[in-house]
Structure formats: structure tokens, C-alpha cells
């Protein structure tokens, strides 16, 4: 019998990937996805713990879901509620204590057991908790990819966890120690995605460039090596990866930006702060100069690369001079894209106990200044693509009727008038204008409709 499943996903791309795989893991139990939460027999909140008050937000969300559960109960229908993701991992048992309507708590390293957990909760009527870091490989226990059918751009987790322990970050505690999947397993997954229409894959990992997956013979493969192998998968035209750490950006990977045309010219490389004193307190193990030198090498390999980053303002002890060093580094480098955050103390992390926490008003002022500089740089990057012809992978319908939307090699959103048949195709687009959040262009239809060139035999 078909049952309905609703998954609400918070946070990063890895959570989006996990949500897809949870849906696949539940298919054998008859669960099919629905957009309507009120219709769902099982509601999963796939949570993120990176921001301030993450747990509080989950509890208030749960209050809302519980009301829906009660309303369905009055109509004679049962609803299971599951909390997954990093808040599930961090809070564990506490979730059921505070929100007894929750039936299942499942951490990011345990969701391959979801079908069993759901069956157990259904059979016993009691809450089940799975937040250990099991020794078995979650990926080996998940069913083959199925839900990504027809998606031109797909995520694939290749690495999880982190051993770096930056003092602001909860990831090493919620996602656990660094772990790399085997290259064979990843290649098989990508082949399957390509067969179902994927043209682009984004390789995901909290520390993706630390990837060192071992194959069956025990030989370890670097991220660069994995990318070279994936570039040979028929149908895959574009490869991206995120998120990288400056310390693991080796020469092999840097050169690949200049050598492998399927590796897109876009790199997300967080630097977090421009002051060496703050970088040391963050336990980043790199200086501003190291970062700049690295960017120099990357630009040498691929001069047009679009650079993206993460920046934190108001880390404990950050002075006006430290913050000025962050702005100065950004001015010297020029980013195409960036994510910026006010520092927030995460319980259990090193920096949460540091003295000299920066007042909220100061953080807010610094964030405003930072964001206006980053916005300026993003617009400048977008403007210099106006007038150029860019290859766009169309991924879906655009905002306006008759429009389709996709991404340029530099990961810019591009809208153009065009037929839905071009979704899933990589097409030349003349970029006409840069709006606040996306580019607008016209499709070179002559190119788009050209017959495939027959190979001479
Ligand atoms: N406070 C503010 N920003 C944080 N990030 C991670 N932890 C914190 C925190 N405690 C930011 C970092 C990281 C991004 C994913 O989130 O910049 O790279
Ligand atoms: Fe967190 Fe990234 Fe630092 Fe790891 S490298 S602790 S994931 S910020």
C-alpha cells in the first residue's frame, strides 16, 4: 500500500542529498514523496545545527508538526514524525524528552537503517533513537539511486565528517570523523545518475578535497584522481566539488582546473577571517598570506575561475583592526560569490568558552559592511560576463512563463526565453544583462537545434 512521505530539509547541500537518499531508503516500505505535509503519513525534518538557536528552531517546527499530527489523529489517521540530520545527532534523546510526539530520531550516519526504524516505531508505538556512529558503511546499505531521475544536475556525497576542529564549528561533533567513500562506489553511483539524465555532478563533502577513498585493492585515490575518472563517465559533462579547505588544496587538484575541461571554473574555498591572530584562534592552520598565495596558484592554473568563500565576523576577540584585515583580503582577492556569517557560539565547540565575545551590535555593523563589499564584488563579476557567450546547463523552468533557467560554468543563475525541451541540455547563451541575483540571456537557437555531428567512419 502506498504511504505518503514529506521531508523538510534545512541547511547544506549534503542534507539535500541525504533527504533524497532517505526517500529512496523508504521506498521499499511503500512511501512516496508528497509536497503536502498534512497528507503525509511520515514527516521527516532533516535538520541543520550550524547556526545559532538551531535546536530551538527545530522544537518550534516540531510544535507545528505536532498540531498537524493531532488534526490527522482526530480524522482517524496516524502520523509518524522523524527528526534527522545534525540536530538529531547533537540532541539525541533530549528531542523525545522535550517533544514526545517525535517517533524517530536518526543521525546523519544512521539513516540507512531508516526503514527498520520506521517499522519498529510503527510496530511498538514507542520512540526509537539512532544516533550512534555505526561501524558499517552507510552507503553500502542504501538502495541504488532512484529519485534523481531526470535531474540534469545531481549531488553525490563522496566524503563526510571532519578532523580539523576549527574552534567555531560543530561539524566534527555532528558528522563525526573524516570518511571517504570508495571510488568504485562513487563511479557506479554517477554512472547510474548519468543514465537517468544527469549532465552535471557536484561532489559533496565537509572537507571534500581531503578525499582519499580506497579502492578494492586498498589503493587510495585523491580527489583529483576521482574527478579524472568521473570525467570519463559517458553523459557527464560537468563536475564540481564543495566544500574545500585551503590546507588540502594540493597541486594536482589545482592543475586540474587548467587541464580537465569538465571541471567547472568555480571553487568554494572558505578563508573565514583575514587576520592571522583570529585564524590561529580559529585553529584554521593557515595564514592570510597562505590563502592569498594559494589563490595566486589557482588563478595561474585557471585565470577566469570564479571564487567563492565563507567569512565569519565577530569571532571572539576580533578587533576593528582584525576586521579591517578581513575586508582588505577580500579587496585583494575579489570574490564572485560569498557566504558571510556573524559568529555564534555553538555549545561544545572550543570558541564557545573563549573570553572577549564580541557584542551583537558590533557583529551586526561588521556584517553589513562586509556584505555590501561582497555584493559589490559579486555584481562586478556578473557584469563582466555581460556580452559574453556562456554555456548554460538548463535545469528547469524559469520564474516567468516561457523562460527556462540554468547555470553558467561559473555557477551563476541564468534565465532565458526558451522551450522546455532544452532542459537537461548545455546550450550557448548570449548574456545580455546582469540582474541582482541572476543573468539574463538569449539562446543561440541555431546552435541548440543543430543535429548531432555524425562521427566519420
Ligand atoms: N558561527 C558562525 N558561522 C559559522 N560557520 C560555521 N560555524 C559557525 C559559527 N559557530 C560558518 C563557516 C562555515 C560555514 C558553513 O558556516 O563560515 O564555513
Ligand atoms: Fe568545520 Fe570546515 Fe573547520 Fe571542519 S574544516 S571544523 S567542517 S569549518
XYZ file of C-alpha atoms and ligand atoms in Angstrom:
483
model
C 0.000 0.000 0.000
C 1.308 3.428 -0.868
C 2.005 5.757 2.060
C 2.984 9.377 1.897
C 6.256 10.894 2.988
C 7.077 14.565 3.450
C 10.678 15.655 4.027
C 11.516 19.186 5.067
C 15.200 19.872 4.511
C 17.252 22.545 6.267
C 20.891 23.523 5.820
C 23.517 22.440 3.370
C 23.628 20.531 0.091
C 24.674 17.400 1.917
C 21.378 17.467 3.787
C 19.573 17.801 0.436
C 21.462 14.727 -0.772
C 20.672 12.834 2.454
C 16.966 13.680 2.046
C 16.920 12.125 -1.432
C 18.591 9.006 -0.111
C 16.193 8.776 2.847
C 13.269 8.871 0.413
C 14.906 6.052 -1.545
C 15.523 4.048 1.643
C 11.803 4.267 2.450
C 10.523 3.259 -0.985
C 10.555 -0.479 -0.142
C 8.086 0.292 2.699
C 5.728 1.871 0.142
C 6.471 5.516 0.978
C 6.125 8.028 -1.875
C 7.006 11.724 -1.597
C 4.360 14.415 -1.197
C 4.714 18.213 -1.049
C 1.742 18.445 1.323
C 2.781 18.000 4.928
C -0.849 17.463 6.072
C -1.183 14.468 3.721
C 1.940 12.738 4.986
C 1.923 9.511 6.988
C 5.560 10.197 7.821
C 7.082 13.669 8.238
C 10.865 13.930 8.390
C 12.589 17.127 9.484
C 16.140 16.894 8.160
C 17.840 19.435 10.387
C 20.951 21.616 10.391
C 22.941 22.526 13.505
C 25.385 25.073 12.125
C 23.509 28.252 13.063
C 22.567 29.806 16.344
C 19.402 28.564 18.042
C 19.246 25.642 15.586
C 17.756 23.305 18.186
C 15.194 25.925 19.306
C 14.038 26.345 15.721
C 13.578 22.591 15.409
C 11.484 22.486 18.605
C 9.225 25.256 17.350
C 8.906 23.489 13.984
C 8.015 20.314 15.888
C 5.277 22.173 17.751
C 3.708 22.987 14.396
C 4.054 19.436 13.047
C 2.520 18.052 16.260
C -0.615 20.166 15.672
C -0.925 18.664 12.196
C -0.414 15.188 13.686
C -3.207 15.822 16.204
C -5.554 17.092 13.488
C -4.935 13.948 11.431
C -5.468 11.800 14.529
C -8.918 13.345 15.005
C -9.645 12.281 11.419
C -8.535 8.726 12.310
C -5.154 8.873 10.586
C -1.808 8.175 12.183
C 1.341 10.247 11.508
C 4.921 9.387 12.328
C 7.344 12.235 12.995
C 11.074 11.765 12.482
C 13.921 14.175 13.233
C 17.037 13.544 11.145
C 20.262 15.444 10.453
C 22.723 17.239 12.689
C 20.303 18.475 15.374
C 19.127 14.856 15.777
C 22.751 13.843 16.257
C 23.504 16.631 18.729
C 20.305 16.445 20.797
C 19.528 12.699 20.635
C 17.280 11.506 23.477
C 16.646 15.108 24.534
C 14.383 15.584 21.478
C 11.942 12.896 22.617
C 12.070 14.213 26.185
C 11.113 17.717 25.023
C 8.862 16.719 22.116
C 7.214 13.370 22.943
C 5.253 13.444 19.651
C 8.526 12.552 17.892
C 8.670 8.865 16.929
C 12.130 8.606 15.407
C 15.430 10.414 15.987
C 18.042 9.452 13.420
C 21.539 10.903 12.968
C 23.321 11.522 9.649
C 25.399 8.333 9.942
C 22.448 6.056 10.770
C 19.740 6.855 8.232
C 20.442 3.740 6.140
C 18.552 1.998 8.971
C 15.526 4.245 8.482
C 13.213 1.555 7.063
C 13.871 -0.645 10.125
C 13.426 2.295 12.487
C 10.096 3.232 10.903
C 8.910 -0.385 11.046
C 9.934 -0.553 14.707
C 8.177 2.707 15.605
C 5.038 1.542 13.764
C 5.067 -1.876 15.449
C 5.829 -0.788 19.013
C 4.267 2.666 19.140
C 7.396 3.760 21.020
C 10.043 6.306 20.051
C 13.264 4.972 18.573
C 16.609 6.734 18.678
C 19.560 6.007 16.371
C 22.415 8.454 16.853
C 25.440 6.220 17.169
C 28.208 6.239 14.558
C 27.827 2.665 13.346
C 30.915 0.831 12.144
C 29.195 -0.256 8.934
C 29.351 1.878 5.820
C 26.001 3.647 5.460
C 26.411 3.897 1.674
C 26.824 0.145 1.265
C 23.439 -0.334 2.947
C 21.446 2.230 0.971
C 19.421 1.177 -2.069
C 20.520 2.324 -5.530
C 19.772 5.910 -6.527
C 16.266 6.263 -7.915
C 14.665 9.610 -7.124
C 17.099 11.788 -9.060
C 15.506 10.699 -12.345
C 15.586 13.425 -14.922
C 17.609 15.851 -12.813
C 20.293 17.447 -15.011
C 22.424 18.367 -12.007
C 22.896 15.927 -9.131
C 24.734 15.874 -5.804
C 26.876 12.955 -4.744
C 28.402 12.742 -1.288
C 31.955 11.438 -1.625
C 33.373 12.348 1.773
C 31.850 13.074 5.157
C 32.936 14.345 8.514
C 35.918 16.433 9.508
C 39.016 16.036 11.679
C 40.079 19.685 11.535
C 38.247 21.000 14.613
C 38.015 24.684 13.742
C 37.080 26.133 17.116
C 33.760 27.638 15.917
C 32.414 24.552 14.158
C 30.086 21.734 15.227
C 30.683 19.542 12.179
C 33.337 17.255 13.726
C 30.824 16.525 16.508
C 27.676 16.051 14.405
C 29.073 14.389 11.283
C 31.927 12.612 13.012
C 35.431 11.757 11.827
C 36.534 12.125 8.237
C 35.455 9.290 5.974
C 35.847 8.824 2.197
C 33.698 6.533 0.048
C 35.417 4.156 -2.331
C 35.985 5.434 -5.892
C 34.211 2.376 -7.375
C 31.084 3.035 -5.320
C 31.062 6.695 -6.376
C 31.680 5.918 -10.065
C 28.825 3.380 -10.034
C 26.511 5.974 -8.465
C 27.497 8.618 -11.022
C 27.021 6.164 -13.917
C 23.525 5.474 -12.601
C 22.770 9.203 -12.324
C 24.085 9.836 -15.841
C 21.911 7.016 -17.191
C 18.915 8.801 -15.628
C 19.786 12.106 -17.279
C 22.369 13.847 -15.060
C 24.812 16.024 -17.047
C 26.500 17.562 -14.024
C 27.602 16.161 -10.678
C 28.631 18.120 -7.617
C 30.822 16.055 -5.327
C 29.995 16.834 -1.721
C 31.995 16.607 1.472
C 32.518 18.767 4.560
C 36.202 18.560 3.649
C 35.876 17.317 0.119
C 39.434 17.986 -1.009
C 40.716 15.804 1.843
C 39.072 12.938 -0.086
C 41.225 9.799 -0.033
C 38.877 6.916 -0.865
C 40.480 3.491 -1.158
C 39.572 1.113 -3.963
C 39.112 -2.662 -3.569
C 42.867 -3.245 -3.782
C 43.373 -0.791 -0.926
C 44.990 1.889 -3.130
C 43.975 5.374 -2.126
C 42.656 7.857 -4.671
C 42.898 11.643 -4.389
C 40.020 13.967 -5.273
C 41.863 14.948 -8.473
C 42.140 11.287 -9.433
C 38.459 10.694 -8.695
C 37.484 13.693 -10.854
C 39.615 12.406 -13.759
C 37.829 9.060 -13.545
C 34.387 10.643 -13.317
C 35.160 12.811 -16.351
C 35.187 9.581 -18.380
C 31.637 8.582 -17.372
C 29.507 8.831 -20.542
C 26.955 11.624 -20.294
C 28.732 13.567 -17.533
C 29.756 16.947 -18.961
C 30.352 18.985 -15.818
C 31.966 18.271 -12.478
C 32.030 20.483 -9.395
C 33.038 19.873 -5.781
C 32.393 21.559 -2.459
C 33.461 22.404 0.315
C 37.247 22.587 0.295
C 39.763 23.509 2.971
C 42.800 25.628 1.971
C 45.171 23.170 3.673
C 44.079 20.287 1.424
C 44.249 22.188 -1.861
C 47.131 20.239 -3.419
C 48.980 20.983 -6.679
C 47.408 18.033 -8.516
C 43.920 19.392 -7.846
C 44.941 22.972 -8.692
C 46.456 21.921 -12.038
C 43.309 20.007 -12.886
C 41.413 23.312 -13.140
C 43.602 24.114 -16.127
C 43.621 20.624 -17.608
C 40.228 18.984 -17.260
C 37.599 20.871 -19.294
C 34.758 19.078 -17.465
C 35.919 20.521 -14.131
C 33.955 23.774 -13.945
C 35.812 27.049 -13.247
C 34.286 27.615 -9.820
C 35.816 27.000 -6.410
C 34.306 27.444 -2.968
C 37.259 27.913 -0.629
C 36.398 29.334 2.807
C 39.013 31.541 4.463
C 36.813 32.618 7.444
C 38.948 35.610 8.549
C 41.714 37.869 7.243
C 43.618 38.344 10.497
C 46.304 35.794 11.361
C 45.625 36.199 15.073
C 41.957 35.277 14.560
C 42.833 32.483 12.113
C 45.099 30.978 14.788
C 42.345 31.248 17.413
C 40.014 29.561 14.944
C 42.556 26.710 14.587
C 42.485 27.128 10.810
C 46.193 26.332 10.473
C 46.665 28.766 7.592
C 47.509 32.454 7.430
C 46.016 35.156 5.204
C 49.256 35.082 3.198
C 48.997 31.293 2.696
C 45.472 31.771 1.403
C 46.450 34.537 -0.981
C 49.384 32.522 -2.315
C 47.054 29.596 -2.899
C 44.610 31.788 -4.810
C 47.533 33.029 -6.908
C 48.384 29.445 -7.910
C 44.743 28.606 -8.651
C 44.339 31.700 -10.830
C 47.519 30.802 -12.660
C 46.028 27.396 -13.497
C 42.626 28.828 -14.435
C 42.670 32.641 -14.771
C 38.905 33.038 -15.203
C 37.945 30.930 -12.170
C 35.007 32.172 -10.084
C 35.997 32.166 -6.432
C 33.581 31.735 -3.584
C 34.206 31.749 0.150
C 32.791 31.709 3.693
C 33.601 34.547 6.095
C 32.801 34.925 9.786
C 32.643 38.299 11.548
C 32.741 38.846 15.299
C 34.754 35.790 16.273
C 35.752 36.147 19.986
C 38.455 38.797 20.374
C 38.044 40.234 16.845
C 39.113 43.883 16.936
C 38.430 46.636 14.395
C 41.938 46.004 13.001
C 41.249 42.278 12.633
C 38.021 43.016 10.819
C 39.812 45.544 8.577
C 42.242 42.744 7.645
C 39.275 40.623 6.524
C 37.970 43.441 4.315
C 41.462 44.087 2.928
C 41.938 40.427 1.983
C 38.586 40.394 0.210
C 39.531 43.572 -1.689
C 42.790 41.997 -2.814
C 41.256 38.709 -3.913
C 37.862 39.714 -5.400
C 35.221 37.017 -4.998
C 32.474 36.083 -7.434
C 30.298 34.811 -4.621
C 30.458 34.512 -0.825
C 28.576 33.442 2.275
C 29.026 35.578 5.366
C 28.061 34.897 8.939
C 28.005 36.518 12.353
C 29.906 34.308 14.756
C 27.585 32.433 17.068
C 28.799 30.271 19.933
C 27.959 26.637 19.319
C 27.754 24.615 22.544
C 30.544 22.060 22.874
C 32.946 23.845 20.482
C 36.247 25.376 21.615
C 35.405 29.016 20.915
C 32.133 28.899 22.879
C 34.156 29.234 26.100
C 36.515 31.953 24.816
C 36.610 35.278 26.636
C 36.044 38.520 24.719
C 32.848 37.557 22.935
C 32.038 40.420 20.539
C 28.832 42.391 21.263
C 25.909 41.685 18.933
C 25.696 45.305 17.742
C 29.348 45.246 16.629
C 28.827 41.944 14.797
C 25.792 43.366 13.037
C 27.658 46.508 11.903
C 30.590 44.461 10.621
C 28.311 42.046 8.781
C 26.553 44.920 6.997
C 29.867 46.402 5.852
C 31.166 43.008 4.799
C 28.056 42.116 2.856
C 27.989 45.365 0.940
C 31.597 44.769 -0.173
C 30.831 41.154 -1.143
C 27.683 42.198 -3.034
C 29.684 44.794 -4.931
C 32.228 42.150 -5.934
C 29.543 39.674 -6.970
C 27.895 42.287 -9.190
C 31.254 43.221 -10.679
C 31.906 39.578 -11.512
C 28.439 39.174 -13.037
C 28.764 42.388 -15.059
C 31.991 41.242 -16.696
C 30.139 38.233 -18.112
C 27.623 40.513 -19.892
C 28.308 40.470 -23.635
C 29.918 37.034 -23.453
C 28.596 33.740 -24.777
C 28.386 31.224 -21.943
C 27.468 27.558 -21.963
C 24.429 27.098 -19.736
C 23.110 23.810 -18.407
C 19.360 24.319 -18.238
C 17.887 22.698 -15.153
C 14.238 23.748 -15.043
C 11.568 26.315 -15.796
C 12.342 29.975 -15.097
C 10.421 32.417 -12.944
C 8.400 33.864 -15.827
C 6.278 31.844 -18.278
C 8.251 30.875 -21.383
C 11.562 31.132 -19.532
C 13.976 28.381 -18.637
C 16.702 28.607 -16.008
C 20.121 27.102 -15.613
C 23.682 27.704 -14.532
C 26.740 29.111 -16.282
C 30.135 27.401 -15.837
C 30.738 29.964 -13.053
C 27.586 28.759 -11.237
C 25.699 31.980 -11.989
C 21.939 31.554 -12.338
C 20.902 32.318 -15.941
C 17.376 32.940 -17.252
C 16.433 32.895 -20.929
C 13.348 32.570 -23.083
C 13.342 29.051 -24.442
C 11.449 25.811 -24.885
C 11.226 23.288 -22.031
C 12.804 20.710 -24.383
C 16.160 22.374 -23.711
C 16.018 21.446 -20.007
C 18.850 18.987 -19.457
C 20.873 20.415 -22.370
C 24.031 22.513 -22.356
C 23.386 25.426 -24.686
C 25.273 28.557 -25.806
C 23.648 31.648 -24.348
C 24.474 35.265 -25.187
C 24.444 37.099 -21.863
C 22.580 40.393 -22.199
C 22.194 41.678 -18.658
C 23.096 41.079 -15.029
C 20.249 41.446 -12.531
C 20.594 41.459 -8.731
C 20.539 37.653 -8.472
C 20.802 36.233 -11.957
C 21.897 36.823 -15.531
C 19.563 37.204 -18.463
C 20.456 35.935 -21.882
C 19.260 34.772 -25.304
C 19.677 31.270 -26.519
C 21.594 30.759 -29.696
C 18.878 28.563 -31.211
C 20.809 27.743 -34.336
C 23.372 26.070 -32.121
C 20.826 24.497 -29.783
C 18.914 22.748 -32.557
C 21.880 21.666 -34.605
C 21.819 17.949 -35.426
C 24.463 15.976 -33.545
C 27.569 15.684 -35.679
C 27.904 12.147 -37.016
C 31.290 10.611 -36.438
C 33.032 9.734 -39.692
C 33.567 6.026 -40.058
N 29.262 30.864 13.759
C 29.208 31.496 12.551
N 29.438 30.883 11.391
C 29.753 29.580 11.411
N 30.037 28.709 10.436
C 30.257 27.503 10.980
N 30.124 27.571 12.324
C 29.818 28.855 12.612
C 29.576 29.550 13.821
N 29.645 28.950 15.006
C 30.121 29.083 9.020
C 31.556 28.898 8.498
C 31.432 27.669 7.641
C 30.015 27.796 7.147
C 29.412 26.544 6.592
O 29.293 28.227 8.263
O 31.889 30.032 7.719
O 32.389 27.624 6.600
Fe 34.019 22.831 10.364
Fe 35.033 23.054 7.890
Fe 36.567 23.604 10.034
Fe 35.850 21.070 9.501
S 37.188 22.440 8.237
S 35.803 22.065 11.514
S 33.770 21.363 8.698
S 34.714 24.722 9.332
